[in-house]
Each structure stands twice: as structure tokens, then as C-alpha cells.
Backbone as CSV, one residue per row, in Angstrom:
resi,resn,N_x,N_y,N_z,CA_x,CA_y,CA_z,C_x,C_y,C_z
1,UNK,6.314,11.777,-6.829,5.654,12.588,-5.828,6.482,13.822,-5.517
2,UNK,5.825,14.924,-5.452,6.447,16.184,-5.105,6.727,16.211,-3.601
3,UNK,7.922,16.615,-3.225,8.268,16.688,-1.807,7.691,17.949,-1.194
4,UNK,7.561,17.939,0.124,7.110,19.142,0.807,8.275,20.115,0.926
5,UNK,7.949,21.394,0.989,9.004,22.393,1.139,9.094,22.834,2.602
6,UNK,9.979,23.785,2.868,10.227,24.219,4.237,8.976,24.797,4.891
7,UNK,8.202,25.601,4.165,6.994,26.186,4.744,5.968,25.099,5.068
8,UNK,5.813,24.130,4.158,4.918,23.005,4.442,5.356,22.297,5.723
9,UNK,6.650,22.038,5.851,7.178,21.323,7.017,6.963,22.136,8.290
10,UNK,7.209,23.436,8.224,6.991,24.293,9.401,5.517,24.321,9.784
11,UNK,4.635,24.370,8.793,3.192,24.345,9.043,2.786,23.013,9.683
12,UNK,3.285,21.911,9.155,2.950,20.599,9.708,3.501,20.421,11.124
13,UNK,4.688,20.960,11.388,5.225,20.915,12.755,4.324,21.698,13.713
14,UNK,3.880,22.857,13.274,3.004,23.681,14.100,1.684,22.956,14.372
15,UNK,1.108,22.339,13.350,-0.147,21.591,13.517,0.048,20.344,14.372
16,UNK,1.243,19.749,14.307,1.551,18.592,15.143,1.619,19.011,16.608
17,UNK,2.252,20.146,16.869,2.399,20.631,18.237,1.098,21.197,18.800
18,UNK,0.321,21.836,17.928,-0.913,22.500,18.362,-2.048,22.162,17.397
19,UNK,-2.600,20.955,17.469,-3.602,20.531,16.489,-4.889,21.359,16.488
20,UNK,-5.143,22.118,17.540,-6.364,22.917,17.609,-6.143,24.365,17.192
21,UNK,-4.962,24.679,16.721,-4.640,26.046,16.326,-5.436,26.434,15.072
22,UNK,-5.821,27.682,14.989,-6.566,28.170,13.832,-5.647,28.644,12.718
23,UNK,-6.234,28.817,11.551,-5.470,29.259,10.390,-4.852,30.634,10.630
24,UNK,-5.618,31.543,11.227,-5.105,32.888,11.487,-3.889,32.859,12.411
25,UNK,-3.963,32.062,13.472,-2.827,31.963,14.397,-1.635,31.283,13.716
26,UNK,-1.895,30.293,12.858,-0.805,29.670,12.080,-0.094,30.725,11.246
27,UNK,-0.871,31.557,10.572,-0.268,32.572,9.705,0.574,33.552,10.517
28,UNK,0.077,33.924,11.707,0.827,34.832,12.565,2.146,34.209,12.996
29,UNK,2.102,32.940,13.458,3.317,32.289,13.950,4.314,31.976,12.842
30,UNK,3.797,31.719,11.629,4.691,31.394,10.515,5.154,32.633,9.754
31,UNK,4.495,33.760,10.008,4.868,35.004,9.338,4.476,35.037,7.873
32,UNK,3.360,34.420,7.537,2.852,34.425,6.160,1.367,34.790,6.189
33,UNK,0.815,35.093,5.038,-0.584,35.488,4.942,-1.519,34.331,5.277
34,UNK,-2.696,34.685,5.799,-3.708,33.681,6.149,-4.081,32.853,4.922
35,UNK,-4.222,33.506,3.772,-4.563,32.803,2.532,-3.493,31.799,2.130
36,UNK,-2.232,32.126,2.411,-1.131,31.207,2.110,-1.245,29.944,2.961
37,UNK,-1.534,30.133,4.251,-1.682,28.981,5.144,-2.845,28.122,4.681
38,UNK,-3.993,28.745,4.373,-5.165,27.978,3.949,-4.885,27.236,2.649
39,UNK,-4.229,27.894,1.709,-3.898,27.248,0.429,-2.946,26.070,0.646
40,UNK,-1.962,26.241,1.529,-1.027,25.152,1.817,-1.745,23.978,2.457
41,UNK,-2.626,24.268,3.430,-3.371,23.195,4.090,-4.253,22.451,3.085
42,UNK,-4.936,23.209,2.224,-5.790,22.580,1.200,-4.969,21.685,0.282
43,UNK,-3.790,22.167,-0.141,-2.925,21.390,-1.027,-2.400,20.141,-0.325
44,UNK,-2.001,20.281,0.937,-1.519,19.120,1.697,-2.633,18.092,1.886
45,UNK,-3.862,18.557,2.062,-4.995,17.627,2.168,-5.256,16.928,0.834
46,UNK,-5.262,17.669,-0.258,-5.485,17.071,-1.588,-4.439,16.016,-1.908
47,UNK,-3.196,16.260,-1.502,-2.109,15.312,-1.758,-2.133,14.131,-0.793
48,UNK,-3.016,14.169,0.204,-3.131,13.071,1.154,-2.090,13.107,2.259
49,UNK,-1.346,14.181,2.374,-0.326,14.301,3.420,-0.992,14.658,4.744
50,UNK,-1.877,15.622,4.714,-2.617,16.049,5.896,-3.983,15.380,5.826
51,UNK,-4.199,14.412,6.719,-5.413,13.607,6.647,-6.475,14.012,7.653
52,UNK,-6.211,14.959,8.498,-7.207,15.380,9.472,-6.574,15.665,10.811
53,UNK,-7.430,15.884,11.775,-6.974,16.274,13.100,-7.630,15.411,14.170
54,UNK,-7.418,14.106,14.131,-8.023,13.290,15.186,-7.290,13.494,16.503
55,UNK,-7.989,13.275,17.613,-7.288,13.377,18.897,-6.285,12.236,19.053
56,UNK,-5.236,12.496,19.788,-4.225,11.488,20.090,-4.677,10.789,21.369
57,UNK,-5.144,9.559,21.244,-5.722,8.841,22.376,-4.718,7.883,23.005
58,UNK,-4.741,7.802,24.315,-3.939,6.840,25.055,-4.817,5.629,25.325
59,UNK,-4.624,4.567,24.561,-5.479,3.390,24.687,-5.325,2.715,26.050
60,UNK,-4.134,2.767,26.632,-3.935,2.185,27.966,-4.796,2.924,28.991
61,UNK,-4.865,4.238,28.876,-5.697,5.016,29.795,-7.180,4.727,29.588
62,UNK,-7.533,4.233,28.410,-8.920,3.862,28.114,-9.234,2.434,28.550
63,UNK,-8.231,1.742,29.119,-8.463,0.397,29.612,-7.845,-0.702,28.767
64,UNK,-7.244,-0.350,27.638,-6.593,-1.339,26.772,-5.103,-1.334,27.061
65,UNK,-4.738,-2.014,28.147,-3.366,-1.969,28.656,-2.372,-2.770,27.819
66,UNK,-2.845,-3.754,27.060,-1.948,-4.600,26.269,-2.011,-4.261,24.796
67,UNK,-0.841,-4.233,24.177,-0.741,-4.104,22.728,-0.026,-5.335,22.215
68,UNK,-0.576,-5.931,21.192,0.044,-7.102,20.583,0.226,-6.895,19.098
69,UNK,1.216,-7.576,18.553,1.466,-7.552,17.113,1.386,-8.977,16.610
70,UNK,0.488,-9.211,15.679,0.300,-10.553,15.128,0.736,-10.543,13.670
71,UNK,1.579,-11.492,13.317,1.962,-11.702,11.923,1.035,-12.792,11.388
72,UNK,0.317,-12.484,10.336,-0.650,-13.429,9.778,-0.170,-13.957,8.440
73,UNK,-0.265,-15.244,8.280,-0.056,-15.871,6.979,-1.448,-16.198,6.440
74,UNK,-1.687,-15.790,5.205,-3.027,-15.850,4.629,-3.015,-16.742,3.393
75,UNK,-4.122,-17.442,3.187,-4.267,-18.280,1.991,-4.113,-17.417,0.740
76,UNK,-3.457,-17.981,-0.251,-3.172,-17.281,-1.505,-4.440,-16.635,-2.077
77,UNK,-4.349,-15.361,-2.406,-5.443,-14.663,-3.067,-6.596,-14.255,-2.169
78,UNK,-6.449,-14.358,-0.868,-7.554,-14.060,0.050,-7.280,-12.870,0.977
79,UNK,-6.246,-12.092,0.673,-5.848,-10.974,1.534,-6.984,-9.972,1.737
80,UNK,-7.670,-9.591,0.667,-8.722,-8.584,0.790,-9.882,-9.072,1.657
81,UNK,-10.248,-10.341,1.515,-11.325,-10.893,2.342,-10.931,-10.912,3.821
82,UNK,-9.669,-11.261,4.083,-9.189,-11.287,5.463,-9.201,-9.876,6.042
83,UNK,-8.709,-8.914,5.286,-8.695,-7.523,5.758,-10.112,-7.060,6.064
84,UNK,-11.043,-7.380,5.205,-12.439,-6.995,5.432,-12.960,-7.575,6.746
85,UNK,-12.653,-8.826,7.018,-13.120,-9.464,8.259,-12.386,-8.924,9.487
86,UNK,-11.112,-8.570,9.320,-10.369,-8.015,10.452,-10.938,-6.662,10.874
87,UNK,-11.458,-5.897,9.930,-12.026,-4.589,10.284,-13.251,-4.734,11.178
88,UNK,-13.862,-5.907,11.206,-15.019,-6.149,12.073,-14.609,-6.452,13.513
89,UNK,-13.322,-6.653,13.766,-12.827,-6.915,15.125,-12.387,-5.574,15.713
90,UNK,-13.129,-5.093,16.681,-12.901,-3.749,17.226,-11.485,-3.533,17.734
91,UNK,-10.870,-4.553,18.301,-9.545,-4.404,18.907,-8.408,-4.412,17.882
92,UNK,-8.702,-4.613,16.619,-7.687,-4.510,15.570,-7.530,-3.029,15.251
93,UNK,-6.380,-2.470,15.599,-6.140,-1.036,15.430,-5.582,-0.690,14.056
94,UNK,-4.767,-1.577,13.500,-4.189,-1.332,12.185,-3.634,-2.622,11.629
95,UNK,-3.458,-2.631,10.315,-2.857,-3.787,9.642,-2.009,-3.278,8.491
96,UNK,-0.868,-3.921,8.308,0.055,-3.541,7.236,0.375,-4.775,6.396
97,UNK,0.267,-4.663,5.077,0.748,-5.730,4.200,2.268,-5.712,4.273
98,UNK,2.866,-6.888,4.368,4.311,-6.956,4.564,4.964,-7.929,3.595
99,UNK,6.267,-7.835,3.525,7.054,-8.819,2.797,7.591,-9.814,3.818
100,UNK,8.189,-10.868,3.357,8.758,-11.849,4.281,7.796,-12.983,4.552
101,UNK,7.942,-13.580,5.720,7.164,-14.764,6.075,5.672,-14.518,6.141
102,UNK,5.273,-13.439,6.788,3.855,-13.147,6.945,3.323,-12.271,5.833
103,UNK,2.007,-12.212,5.751,1.347,-11.385,4.747,0.829,-10.075,5.330
104,UNK,0.435,-10.127,6.606,-0.078,-8.941,7.295,0.545,-8.835,8.674
105,UNK,0.869,-7.615,9.074,1.268,-7.320,10.445,0.101,-6.557,11.046
106,UNK,-0.498,-7.112,12.095,-1.724,-6.563,12.675,-1.446,-6.119,14.102
107,UNK,-1.813,-4.869,14.409,-1.695,-4.376,15.785,-3.051,-4.511,16.451
108,UNK,-3.067,-5.168,17.601,-4.299,-5.352,18.360,-4.092,-4.820,19.777
109,UNK,-5.182,-4.473,20.418,-5.135,-4.061,21.815,-6.090,-4.935,22.612
110,UNK,-5.821,-5.039,23.923,-6.667,-5.839,24.795,-6.583,-5.281,26.209
111,UNK,-7.568,-5.680,27.022,-7.642,-5.188,28.390,-6.829,-6.022,29.365
112,UNK,-6.558,-7.279,29.010,-5.815,-8.183,29.894,-5.255,-9.316,29.043
113,UNK,-4.474,-10.195,29.675,-3.969,-11.363,28.950,-5.115,-12.233,28.450
114,UNK,-6.128,-12.433,29.299,-7.277,-13.244,28.897,-8.017,-12.584,27.729
115,UNK,-8.125,-11.278,27.779,-8.794,-10.557,26.691,-7.972,-10.643,25.410
116,UNK,-6.644,-10.577,25.541,-5.776,-10.727,24.369,-5.963,-12.115,23.755
117,UNK,-6.079,-13.127,24.594,-6.333,-14.482,24.099,-7.618,-14.505,23.269
118,UNK,-8.669,-13.845,23.757,-9.944,-13.783,23.038,-9.783,-13.076,21.694
119,UNK,-9.068,-11.946,21.702,-8.869,-11.179,20.464,-8.094,-12.016,19.451
120,UNK,-7.013,-12.655,19.885,-6.201,-13.477,18.981,-7.032,-14.641,18.436
121,UNK,-7.868,-15.234,19.275,-8.741,-16.308,18.788,-9.700,-15.796,17.713
122,UNK,-10.201,-14.575,17.884,-11.055,-13.983,16.845,-10.279,-13.826,15.542
123,UNK,-9.035,-13.359,15.657,-8.199,-13.173,14.468,-7.922,-14.530,13.812
124,UNK,-7.548,-15.512,14.610,-7.233,-16.847,14.084,-8.456,-17.487,13.430
125,UNK,-9.627,-17.183,13.932,-10.848,-17.770,13.387,-11.341,-17.098,12.105
126,UNK,-10.667,-16.052,11.662,-11.025,-15.436,10.385,-10.697,-16.446,9.288
127,UNK,-11.675,-16.753,8.424,-11.380,-17.683,7.326,-10.170,-17.216,6.513
128,UNK,-9.402,-18.157,6.067,-8.221,-17.957,5.229,-6.976,-17.490,5.986
129,UNK,-7.082,-17.281,7.308,-5.882,-17.050,8.113,-5.323,-18.429,8.414
130,UNK,-4.163,-18.714,7.865,-3.582,-20.052,8.001,-2.685,-20.198,9.216
131,UNK,-2.008,-19.134,9.603,-1.058,-19.230,10.718,-0.837,-17.830,11.276
132,UNK,-0.609,-17.761,12.582,-0.282,-16.478,13.209,0.883,-16.651,14.163
133,UNK,1.553,-15.567,14.400,2.591,-15.492,15.418,2.387,-14.146,16.103
134,UNK,2.200,-14.169,17.421,1.862,-12.942,18.144,2.943,-12.597,19.155
135,UNK,3.255,-11.325,19.239,4.168,-10.801,20.247,3.436,-9.718,21.023
136,UNK,3.731,-9.651,22.323,3.148,-8.618,23.173,4.175,-7.511,23.348
137,UNK,3.731,-6.266,23.161,4.608,-5.120,23.395,4.727,-4.896,24.894
138,UNK,5.955,-4.860,25.410,6.184,-4.621,26.828,6.152,-3.129,27.149
139,UNK,6.802,-2.343,26.298,6.798,-0.887,26.426,6.820,-0.307,25.022
140,UNK,6.636,0.992,24.945,6.728,1.694,23.661,7.736,2.825,23.825
141,UNK,9.029,2.510,23.717,10.044,3.531,23.958,10.050,4.635,22.907
142,UNK,9.558,4.361,21.708,9.431,5.387,20.675,7.998,5.338,20.155
143,UNK,7.233,6.370,20.466,5.862,6.478,19.967,5.902,6.810,18.478
144,UNK,4.774,6.553,17.796,4.658,6.960,16.399,5.030,8.432,16.286
145,UNK,5.862,8.767,15.328,6.350,10.144,15.231,6.638,10.522,13.790
146,UNK,6.500,11.791,13.509,6.876,12.329,12.204,7.767,13.562,12.350
147,UNK,7.863,14.072,13.568,8.629,15.293,13.811,10.049,15.265,13.226
148,UNK,10.846,14.204,13.423,12.206,14.216,12.876,12.228,14.369,11.344
149,UNK,11.241,13.797,10.662,11.192,13.917,9.205,10.877,15.349,8.785
150,UNK,9.946,15.990,9.504,9.607,17.380,9.199,10.763,18.313,9.535
151,UNK,11.408,18.066,10.676,12.552,18.898,11.063,13.693,18.762,10.069
152,UNK,13.866,17.572,9.502,14.909,17.382,8.484,14.664,18.294,7.289
153,UNK,13.395,18.405,6.868,13.064,19.272,5.738,13.354,20.723,6.088
154,UNK,12.921,21.143,7.266,13.157,22.534,7.696,14.654,22.813,7.771
155,UNK,15.407,21.918,8.402,16.849,22.132,8.581,17.614,22.055,7.273
156,UNK,17.233,21.167,6.384,17.971,21.040,5.120,17.721,22.249,4.242
157,UNK,16.528,22.837,4.298,16.234,24.019,3.502,16.897,25.252,4.115
158,UNK,16.972,25.292,5.466,17.576,26.427,6.139,19.091,26.448,5.959
159,UNK,19.702,25.261,5.857,21.155,25.168,5.731,21.638,25.271,4.297
160,UNK,20.707,25.271,3.357,21.110,25.297,1.929,21.506,26.661,1.467
């Protein structure tokens, strides 16, 4: 895989900070031509690096105050079927295939402890889920972030 360069990183930082910014304003702030910005964005999208501009939602503010992480052990050869069924559970926000004891790490949200119990029961009742272990997130001291990785690219290119 080809790495991103300093201009790509600066563009992605700008889009991270101001997701509603237009191409023309990006070009002005980055000091490059509008066509350059558009070409870079198109290339980043084709490579799957830039996947879109969804809003950053606060699920707790939407009423989903609890976040849980469930490690699922799945019957041999049934991972795809389990993933398909998990997508039907609205409170399943994401799932990651993992190494180690579990097969999937699943992030779920719920409105209360009782609601979390209901969500976990839905997950446990998915055929081929053999065992689960769930932890509740108390706080999120580090939100999902990419800024340090982008800044590393900018700084390493600037210092070279």
C-alpha cells in the first residue's frame, strides 16, 4: 500500500477539523489549486482512505448512555452467519474479528442496565454464538482518533 504524503495528511487534518468545508476553501487554506485538492480527495476515496463525511454523533446524548464490549466465541466456520445476524441488532455499533480467546469483539450501546441486558440476550441468542464475555465502558478517556497519525506524517515530512 502506498502511504499518504504530507499534502494528503494536511488535507485530511483540515477535513477532520472542518468536515463541511468546501474544496475551494480547502485549496485556499492549503495553498494549492482547487483541482489539486479535488484530485487528492478523489484519489483518497478510490484508495478507501477517505470514506465519506458522516456526522460525529454523541450516542449518550441520543439516549444510549451505556457502551458495552462483548467478546464472542463462535462455532467453527460460522463467523459470517453470526456477523450477518448481528447486523440485524440495531444496538450493535461495530464488530471486529480478533485473535486470542474470542472470535469477535462487538461494541453495543444501550439506554440502561436493563436495556443492556436485553441487547446482550439478543446477541447471545444469535445461533452459533457459543460464549460471550461483556464489559461495560465506564468512561471514554480517549475517543476514536486519527489526528496523531496524520500529524506524524506532516511532521516527519516537514522535518526531513
